[in-house]
Amino acid sequence: MAWTGNVLRVNLTAGTVASEPLNKQWARDYLGQRGLATKYLAEEVDPTVDALGPDNKLIMVTGPLTGTMASTGGRYSVVTKSPLTGAVACSNSGGFIGAELKMAGWDMIIFEGKSPQPVYLSIQNEKAELLPADQIWGRSIWEADGILHKLHQDPDIRICCVGRAAEAGNLYAAIVNDLHRAAGRSGVGTVMASKHLKAVVVRGTRGVGNIKDPLRFMQATEAGKKVLSDNAVTGGGLPQYGTQVLMNVINEMAAMPTRNMREVQFEGAHRISGEAMHEPRQSDGKPNLTTNAACFACTIACGRIATIDKGHYTVQNKPEYWQASGGLEYEAAWALGSDTGVDDINALTYANFLCNEDGMDPISFGATVAAAMELYEMGALTKEETGGIELKFGSAEALTQCAELTAHGEGFGKELGLGSKRLCEKYGHPDLSMTVKGQEFPAYDPRGIQGMGLAYATSNRGACHLRGYTVSSEVLGIPEKTDPLATEGKPELVKAFQDATAVVDSSGLCVFTTFAWTLDDIAPQIDAACDGEWTTEYLLEVGERIWNLERDFNLRAGLTGKDDTLPKRLRKDAANVGPAKGMVNDVHAMMPKYYAIRGWTPEGELTEQTRQRLGL
Amino acid sequence: MAMALQLEAEKCTGCLQCEMACSYENEGVFNPAKSRIKVFTFHEEGKFAPYTCTQCEEAWCMHACPVEAIVVDMATGAKNVLEDVCVGCKVCTIACPFGTVNYEPDSGKVIKCDLCGGDPWCAKACPTGAITYVDDSDTTYERMRAWAQQAPSAPARFNPPQPKSVQIFDRES
Ligand code: SF4
Ligand code: SF4
Ligand code: SF4
């Protein structure tokens, strides 16, 4: 077992909730979380629907290991059609709400339709009800969280919520849970707000008990934890520096996209790095970092809890931002910092707080500001259009002003909320948008890490590092080292990472475990918990099936092989320094081989054979 | 030698492995709501603190129980609830100054830490060493040692950045 077997279906149009049994065959074919919810979405939603219309559905889903003692077993995902990319969206979050949902007895919640009035869903074990959201609509996530805690009079409820950005139609709005963990990418929060659903409040006291072989499960999870604690990354680098452990490493190898990806190295990286977060500041002698923190069941604890210097211009007169809260992760530090040329760690932490407070993806936000800065510096965007903001690379003030406006959905922030693709099109320079399928890039320059170019171009949710993190192999040598500048062997590497990651994302576990774990560490944990036999080989088949199902959804939605590409800048403008100096990303040299090993046509369509082999 | 649980909040990351280990050992489910140990989060300060029964020598709960359902385990010194004797009157939950004996609505009885008969699962599950099972006269020894180490004689400049030791200082100052 390990699944609860219960699906909660919420019809927002009619205002009804109903319980139905989980489709067990689909759980066997797609495991859980990302895979399972994508199956439901693909079966129930026409991929061509308007992502923000009532016909789109929004699924919150756990994995079979969510809510167990398996290390990091607390994840949940949000699956829907993305308004940013038009492709399938699947955003994964840690924190505690996923486990709480499972403890309440639910594998997933399917939201359909659109509520006439703003509402929120309250779940207390088997009891679920839609309640009016008048008191919290129009408020920030942090405010709403406080109000809901007061209303429910229970300190143990867990909440996920959308902010003012989502309400204003920001296309990369996140769903934030537990105040500062987020299902961050592709605008899943925008879809939630479009349905007039403000929050989900969960309290679960039933627990997770139906483990197939409890003794073997305890032994397998125990062994897994030992591997994590013995590993230098998961047992050392991540707890100490968080994902920010990467900032100096990636910058040194000149794969740090800088100033809208014009350059590949940021001179201010050491000022915004994981190490910098440990340095005591002048004013009060405290470091930016207060402590590390774990998500549910996680024995790694990469999370950053940080404070802003009380004397910093951003918060001088705002004591509400003096408390400790979710601090900079690598991706946020990169997008808000290196990509905009800003090296003021307090300004970045403030912008990051705002992204959490009102639910915005800091990657897409930072990268959109970076694109706007380039437009501004070349004169394509004027001071009149920015509402008076001097939008220059390196300006902390410009960044934090933009963050305030975008988080609140006001003024020029409305335009920034469209994302970099639509913004650059609007101002006549579509080539300056650093996106794939309309979604902004994360923090690894594919000119210096060739495999990542292919991973970005073929990612089913647009540019993303978490769909196939070949950085592991190309930079860190996990599970084995490959040459980051070579294209040979990368199609195979990308496919292997994509399929394995689809499994991890469907299990309830965190992808960061894969710095130490392979599927050989994960399979015994799944096998001991879940009905049926789960070998590494079978899991890889599941991963490949999930990947192809997502691809199929995207093709049906109208995307084609032509969308599997990178912006011109990364294909034509060579890196200016570092080991990749003079190189571009050779994505189209890798593509034919990739399509071939995927079992797709030269145009990137699934062949009938591939469908049959995977049972699609 | 009597043993006791030593809880060091400054090491805790809030992962709840201890709560799951406890509920699993005692109830056979992963369920923080049924754990005898509880981890508190203080968001605004970035603090986590595990908390459970200290097994008082003159246990308030035990003395308050009108039906003598709470007894001393001679092997471990734990004060144990005899489930079939407990009538669920909750007097012990009022008597305990620390709130560490709790009513459990599903069974209609109270639950509290029993030191797992001398093999505490929470301590085994804790990945950070925030919970250890030590000689009960030593439970504060490590904390004293950590403070002693903060004394100005240690030249700070020779210490590479170490987040954990910085936290100890921050959190308790
Ligand atoms: S590794 Fe980090 S993100 Fe993953 S579960 Fe642990 S704390 Fe959360
Ligand atoms: S010693 Fe056992 S009963 Fe007591 S808190 Fe720890 S796990 Fe629970
Ligand atoms: S297991 Fe240890 S680190 Fe995790 S919450 Fe419990 S005391 Fe804290």
PDB file of N, CA, C and O in Angstrom, chain B residues 71-120:
ATOM      1  N   VAL B  71       2.971   4.144  36.795  1.00  0.00           N
ATOM      2  CA  VAL B  71       3.883   3.412  37.676  1.00  0.00           C
ATOM      3  C   VAL B  71       5.328   3.580  37.219  1.00  0.00           C
ATOM      4  O   VAL B  71       5.592   3.939  36.069  1.00  0.00           O
ATOM      5  N   VAL B  72       6.237   3.329  38.131  1.00  0.00           N
ATOM      6  CA  VAL B  72       7.652   3.457  37.801  1.00  0.00           C
ATOM      7  C   VAL B  72       8.157   2.153  37.177  1.00  0.00           C
ATOM      8  O   VAL B  72       7.925   1.074  37.714  1.00  0.00           O
ATOM      9  N   ASP B  73       8.839   2.297  36.040  1.00  0.00           N
ATOM     10  CA  ASP B  73       9.532   1.144  35.454  1.00  0.00           C
ATOM     11  C   ASP B  73      10.875   1.047  36.168  1.00  0.00           C
ATOM     12  O   ASP B  73      11.729   1.925  36.020  1.00  0.00           O
ATOM     13  N   MET B  74      11.054   0.007  36.975  1.00  0.00           N
ATOM     14  CA  MET B  74      12.241  -0.083  37.805  1.00  0.00           C
ATOM     15  C   MET B  74      13.527  -0.149  36.977  1.00  0.00           C
ATOM     16  O   MET B  74      14.577   0.314  37.402  1.00  0.00           O
ATOM     17  N   ALA B  75      13.445  -0.702  35.790  1.00  0.00           N
ATOM     18  CA  ALA B  75      14.659  -0.856  34.981  1.00  0.00           C
ATOM     19  C   ALA B  75      15.154   0.477  34.425  1.00  0.00           C
ATOM     20  O   ALA B  75      16.355   0.716  34.342  1.00  0.00           O
ATOM     21  N   THR B  76      14.232   1.360  34.053  1.00  0.00           N
ATOM     22  CA  THR B  76      14.644   2.585  33.357  1.00  0.00           C
ATOM     23  C   THR B  76      14.351   3.857  34.149  1.00  0.00           C
ATOM     24  O   THR B  76      14.862   4.920  33.831  1.00  0.00           O
ATOM     25  N   GLY B  77      13.499   3.762  35.142  1.00  0.00           N
ATOM     26  CA  GLY B  77      13.079   4.956  35.876  1.00  0.00           C
ATOM     27  C   GLY B  77      11.958   5.693  35.184  1.00  0.00           C
ATOM     28  O   GLY B  77      11.488   6.728  35.655  1.00  0.00           O
ATOM     29  N   ALA B  78      11.496   5.171  34.038  1.00  0.00           N
ATOM     30  CA  ALA B  78      10.404   5.837  33.327  1.00  0.00           C
ATOM     31  C   ALA B  78       9.110   5.707  34.118  1.00  0.00           C
ATOM     32  O   ALA B  78       8.904   4.735  34.846  1.00  0.00           O
ATOM     33  N   LYS B  79       8.256   6.718  33.981  1.00  0.00           N
ATOM     34  CA  LYS B  79       6.928   6.639  34.591  1.00  0.00           C
ATOM     35  C   LYS B  79       5.989   6.215  33.471  1.00  0.00           C
ATOM     36  O   LYS B  79       5.792   6.949  32.505  1.00  0.00           O
ATOM     37  N   ASN B  80       5.453   5.008  33.606  1.00  0.00           N
ATOM     38  CA  ASN B  80       4.666   4.412  32.526  1.00  0.00           C
ATOM     39  C   ASN B  80       3.166   4.431  32.817  1.00  0.00           C
ATOM     40  O   ASN B  80       2.756   4.236  33.961  1.00  0.00           O
ATOM     41  N   VAL B  81       2.385   4.605  31.751  1.00  0.00           N
ATOM     42  CA  VAL B  81       0.930   4.538  31.886  1.00  0.00           C
ATOM     43  C   VAL B  81       0.475   3.101  31.640  1.00  0.00           C
ATOM     44  O   VAL B  81       0.823   2.514  30.616  1.00  0.00           O
ATOM     45  N   LEU B  82      -0.257   2.538  32.604  1.00  0.00           N
ATOM     46  CA  LEU B  82      -0.836   1.215  32.381  1.00  0.00           C
ATOM     47  C   LEU B  82      -2.164   1.432  31.660  1.00  0.00           C
ATOM     48  O   LEU B  82      -3.137   1.895  32.249  1.00  0.00           O
ATOM     49  N   GLU B  83      -2.181   1.090  30.378  1.00  0.00           N
ATOM     50  CA  GLU B  83      -3.325   1.472  29.566  1.00  0.00           C
ATOM     51  C   GLU B  83      -4.627   0.862  30.057  1.00  0.00           C
ATOM     52  O   GLU B  83      -5.672   1.515  30.028  1.00  0.00           O
ATOM     53  N   ASP B  84      -4.568  -0.370  30.529  1.00  0.00           N
ATOM     54  CA  ASP B  84      -5.843  -0.980  30.949  1.00  0.00           C
ATOM     55  C   ASP B  84      -6.325  -0.486  32.307  1.00  0.00           C
ATOM     56  O   ASP B  84      -7.463  -0.720  32.694  1.00  0.00           O
ATOM     57  N   VAL B  85      -5.458   0.214  33.034  1.00  0.00           N
ATOM     58  CA  VAL B  85      -5.892   0.776  34.325  1.00  0.00           C
ATOM     59  C   VAL B  85      -6.376   2.218  34.154  1.00  0.00           C
ATOM     60  O   VAL B  85      -7.310   2.677  34.806  1.00  0.00           O
ATOM     61  N   CYS B  86      -5.720   2.949  33.242  1.00  0.00           N
ATOM     62  CA  CYS B  86      -6.063   4.358  33.008  1.00  0.00           C
ATOM     63  C   CYS B  86      -7.551   4.494  32.671  1.00  0.00           C
ATOM     64  O   CYS B  86      -8.078   3.736  31.856  1.00  0.00           O
ATOM     65  N   VAL B  87      -8.226   5.473  33.326  1.00  0.00           N
ATOM     66  CA  VAL B  87      -9.650   5.685  33.046  1.00  0.00           C
ATOM     67  C   VAL B  87      -9.871   6.949  32.202  1.00  0.00           C
ATOM     68  O   VAL B  87     -11.008   7.352  31.969  1.00  0.00           O
ATOM     69  N   GLY B  88      -8.783   7.578  31.795  1.00  0.00           N
ATOM     70  CA  GLY B  88      -8.908   8.750  30.923  1.00  0.00           C
ATOM     71  C   GLY B  88      -9.470   9.978  31.616  1.00  0.00           C
ATOM     72  O   GLY B  88     -10.109  10.816  30.975  1.00  0.00           O
ATOM     73  N   CYS B  89      -9.224  10.097  32.933  1.00  0.00           N
ATOM     74  CA  CYS B  89      -9.797  11.245  33.660  1.00  0.00           C
ATOM     75  C   CYS B  89      -9.024  12.538  33.423  1.00  0.00           C
ATOM     76  O   CYS B  89      -9.495  13.618  33.737  1.00  0.00           O
ATOM     77  N   LYS B  90      -7.818  12.426  32.912  1.00  0.00           N
ATOM     78  CA  LYS B  90      -6.974  13.570  32.516  1.00  0.00           C
ATOM     79  C   LYS B  90      -6.388  14.364  33.688  1.00  0.00           C
ATOM     80  O   LYS B  90      -5.795  15.439  33.463  1.00  0.00           O
ATOM     81  N   VAL B  91      -6.550  13.882  34.911  1.00  0.00           N
ATOM     82  CA  VAL B  91      -5.994  14.628  36.055  1.00  0.00           C
ATOM     83  C   VAL B  91      -4.488  14.775  35.917  1.00  0.00           C
ATOM     84  O   VAL B  91      -3.909  15.834  36.190  1.00  0.00           O
ATOM     85  N   CYS B  92      -3.835  13.724  35.438  1.00  0.00           N
ATOM     86  CA  CYS B  92      -2.369  13.791  35.270  1.00  0.00           C
ATOM     87  C   CYS B  92      -1.961  14.884  34.295  1.00  0.00           C
ATOM     88  O   CYS B  92      -0.921  15.521  34.465  1.00  0.00           O
ATOM     89  N   THR B  93      -2.790  15.103  33.240  1.00  0.00           N
ATOM     90  CA  THR B  93      -2.421  16.112  32.248  1.00  0.00           C
ATOM     91  C   THR B  93      -2.475  17.513  32.861  1.00  0.00           C
ATOM     92  O   THR B  93      -1.777  18.416  32.422  1.00  0.00           O
ATOM     93  N   ILE B  94      -3.324  17.646  33.901  1.00  0.00           N
ATOM     94  CA  ILE B  94      -3.373  18.930  34.606  1.00  0.00           C
ATOM     95  C   ILE B  94      -2.214  19.024  35.591  1.00  0.00           C
ATOM     96  O   ILE B  94      -1.600  20.072  35.750  1.00  0.00           O
ATOM     97  N   ALA B  95      -1.874  17.892  36.208  1.00  0.00           N
ATOM     98  CA  ALA B  95      -0.834  17.903  37.229  1.00  0.00           C
ATOM     99  C   ALA B  95       0.560  18.131  36.650  1.00  0.00           C
ATOM    100  O   ALA B  95       1.398  18.793  37.274  1.00  0.00           O
ATOM    101  N   CYS B  96       0.817  17.608  35.465  1.00  0.00           N
ATOM    102  CA  CYS B  96       2.164  17.739  34.890  1.00  0.00           C
ATOM    103  C   CYS B  96       2.446  19.190  34.539  1.00  0.00           C
ATOM    104  O   CYS B  96       1.750  19.782  33.719  1.00  0.00           O
ATOM    105  N   PRO B  97       3.477  19.792  35.166  1.00  0.00           N
ATOM    106  CA  PRO B  97       3.762  21.210  34.903  1.00  0.00           C
ATOM    107  C   PRO B  97       4.290  21.443  33.490  1.00  0.00           C
ATOM    108  O   PRO B  97       4.313  22.576  33.018  1.00  0.00           O
ATOM    109  N   PHE B  98       4.721  20.392  32.818  1.00  0.00           N
ATOM    110  CA  PHE B  98       5.366  20.568  31.518  1.00  0.00           C
ATOM    111  C   PHE B  98       4.473  20.184  30.347  1.00  0.00           C
ATOM    112  O   PHE B  98       4.885  20.293  29.192  1.00  0.00           O
ATOM    113  N   GLY B  99       3.299  19.685  30.650  1.00  0.00           N
ATOM    114  CA  GLY B  99       2.371  19.343  29.554  1.00  0.00           C
ATOM    115  C   GLY B  99       2.787  18.132  28.757  1.00  0.00           C
ATOM    116  O   GLY B  99       2.357  17.963  27.616  1.00  0.00           O
ATOM    117  N   THR B 100       3.597  17.254  29.333  1.00  0.00           N
ATOM    118  CA  THR B 100       4.136  16.163  28.520  1.00  0.00           C
ATOM    119  C   THR B 100       3.401  14.833  28.698  1.00  0.00           C
ATOM    120  O   THR B 100       3.847  13.813  28.211  1.00  0.00           O
ATOM    121  N   VAL B 101       2.280  14.841  29.406  1.00  0.00           N
ATOM    122  CA  VAL B 101       1.401  13.684  29.369  1.00  0.00           C
ATOM    123  C   VAL B 101       0.094  14.172  28.745  1.00  0.00           C
ATOM    124  O   VAL B 101      -0.435  15.223  29.105  1.00  0.00           O
ATOM    125  N   ASN B 102      -0.353  13.443  27.727  1.00  0.00           N
ATOM    126  CA  ASN B 102      -1.444  13.966  26.897  1.00  0.00           C
ATOM    127  C   ASN B 102      -2.573  12.970  26.686  1.00  0.00           C
ATOM    128  O   ASN B 102      -2.345  11.771  26.593  1.00  0.00           O
ATOM    129  N   TYR B 103      -3.760  13.519  26.581  1.00  0.00           N
ATOM    130  CA  TYR B 103      -4.940  12.713  26.318  1.00  0.00           C
ATOM    131  C   TYR B 103      -4.975  12.349  24.841  1.00  0.00           C
ATOM    132  O   TYR B 103      -4.700  13.175  23.971  1.00  0.00           O
ATOM    133  N   GLU B 104      -5.306  11.097  24.554  1.00  0.00           N
ATOM    134  CA  GLU B 104      -5.333  10.628  23.167  1.00  0.00           C
ATOM    135  C   GLU B 104      -6.765  10.215  22.846  1.00  0.00           C
ATOM    136  O   GLU B 104      -7.231   9.184  23.335  1.00  0.00           O
ATOM    137  N   PRO B 105      -7.476  11.031  22.075  1.00  0.00           N
ATOM    138  CA  PRO B 105      -8.913  10.828  21.901  1.00  0.00           C
ATOM    139  C   PRO B 105      -9.292   9.471  21.296  1.00  0.00           C
ATOM    140  O   PRO B 105     -10.338   8.922  21.623  1.00  0.00           O
ATOM    141  N   ASP B 106      -8.450   8.918  20.417  1.00  0.00           N
ATOM    142  CA  ASP B 106      -8.814   7.647  19.788  1.00  0.00           C
ATOM    143  C   ASP B 106      -8.930   6.495  20.786  1.00  0.00           C
ATOM    144  O   ASP B 106      -9.801   5.635  20.670  1.00  0.00           O
ATOM    145  N   SER B 107      -8.033   6.483  21.795  1.00  0.00           N
ATOM    146  CA  SER B 107      -8.072   5.384  22.772  1.00  0.00           C
ATOM    147  C   SER B 107      -8.845   5.773  24.031  1.00  0.00           C
ATOM    148  O   SER B 107      -9.243   4.924  24.817  1.00  0.00           O
ATOM    149  N   GLY B 108      -9.010   7.094  24.232  1.00  0.00           N
ATOM    150  CA  GLY B 108      -9.661   7.551  25.457  1.00  0.00           C
ATOM    151  C   GLY B 108      -8.759   7.425  26.681  1.00  0.00           C
ATOM    152  O   GLY B 108      -9.227   7.471  27.828  1.00  0.00           O
ATOM    153  N   LYS B 109      -7.463   7.257  26.464  1.00  0.00           N
ATOM    154  CA  LYS B 109      -6.496   7.148  27.569  1.00  0.00           C
ATOM    155  C   LYS B 109      -5.441   8.239  27.396  1.00  0.00           C
ATOM    156  O   LYS B 109      -5.450   8.960  26.397  1.00  0.00           O
ATOM    157  N   VAL B 110      -4.519   8.306  28.362  1.00  0.00           N
ATOM    158  CA  VAL B 110      -3.427   9.263  28.182  1.00  0.00           C
ATOM    159  C   VAL B 110      -2.189   8.539  27.646  1.00  0.00           C
ATOM    160  O   VAL B 110      -2.028   7.338  27.827  1.00  0.00           O
ATOM    161  N   ILE B 111      -1.333   9.313  27.012  1.00  0.00           N
ATOM    162  CA  ILE B 111      -0.062   8.769  26.538  1.00  0.00           C
ATOM    163  C   ILE B 111       1.081   9.647  27.032  1.00  0.00           C
ATOM    164  O   ILE B 111       0.922  10.859  27.201  1.00  0.00           O
ATOM    165  N   LYS B 112       2.208   9.025  27.312  1.00  0.00           N
ATOM    166  CA  LYS B 112       3.414   9.773  27.660  1.00  0.00           C
ATOM    167  C   LYS B 112       4.639   8.933  27.318  1.00  0.00           C
ATOM    168  O   LYS B 112       4.521   7.736  27.059  1.00  0.00           O
ATOM    169  N   CYS B 113       5.776   9.553  27.341  1.00  0.00           N
ATOM    170  CA  CYS B 113       7.031   8.872  27.031  1.00  0.00           C
ATOM    171  C   CYS B 113       7.319   7.772  28.045  1.00  0.00           C
ATOM    172  O   CYS B 113       7.239   7.994  29.253  1.00  0.00           O
ATOM    173  N   ASP B 114       7.688   6.596  27.567  1.00  0.00           N
ATOM    174  CA  ASP B 114       8.080   5.498  28.459  1.00  0.00           C
ATOM    175  C   ASP B 114       9.536   5.086  28.223  1.00  0.00           C
ATOM    176  O   ASP B 114       9.948   3.984  28.594  1.00  0.00           O
ATOM    177  N   LEU B 115      10.289   5.955  27.591  1.00  0.00           N
ATOM    178  CA  LEU B 115      11.700   5.692  27.259  1.00  0.00           C
ATOM    179  C   LEU B 115      11.868   4.422  26.406  1.00  0.00           C
ATOM    180  O   LEU B 115      12.961   3.874  26.318  1.00  0.00           O
ATOM    181  N   CYS B 116      10.775   4.022  25.779  1.00  0.00           N
ATOM    182  CA  CYS B 116      10.805   2.821  24.921  1.00  0.00           C
ATOM    183  C   CYS B 116      11.470   1.653  25.647  1.00  0.00           C
ATOM    184  O   CYS B 116      12.243   0.889  25.028  1.00  0.00           O
ATOM    185  N   GLY B 117      11.217   1.527  26.936  1.00  0.00           N
ATOM    186  CA  GLY B 117      11.789   0.412  27.692  1.00  0.00           C
ATOM    187  C   GLY B 117      13.317   0.458  27.764  1.00  0.00           C
ATOM    188  O   GLY B 117      13.958  -0.563  27.994  1.00  0.00           O
ATOM    189  N   GLY B 118      13.887   1.628  27.543  1.00  0.00           N
ATOM    190  CA  GLY B 118      15.342   1.747  27.661  1.00  0.00           C
ATOM    191  C   GLY B 118      16.072   1.803  26.326  1.00  0.00           C
ATOM    192  O   GLY B 118      17.305   1.812  26.287  1.00  0.00           O
ATOM    193  N   ASP B 119      15.314   1.846  25.233  1.00  0.00           N
ATOM    194  CA  ASP B 119      15.931   1.909  23.899  1.00  0.00           C
ATOM    195  C   ASP B 119      15.189   2.955  23.068  1.00  0.00           C
ATOM    196  O   ASP B 119      14.441   2.631  22.157  1.00  0.00           O
ATOM    197  N   PRO B 120      15.375   4.211  23.421  1.00  0.00           N
ATOM    198  CA  PRO B 120      14.524   5.274  22.832  1.00  0.00           C
ATOM    199  C   PRO B 120      14.649   5.384  21.313  1.00  0.00           C
ATOM    200  O   PRO B 120      15.733   5.632  20.797  1.00  0.00           O
TER     201      PRO B 120
END
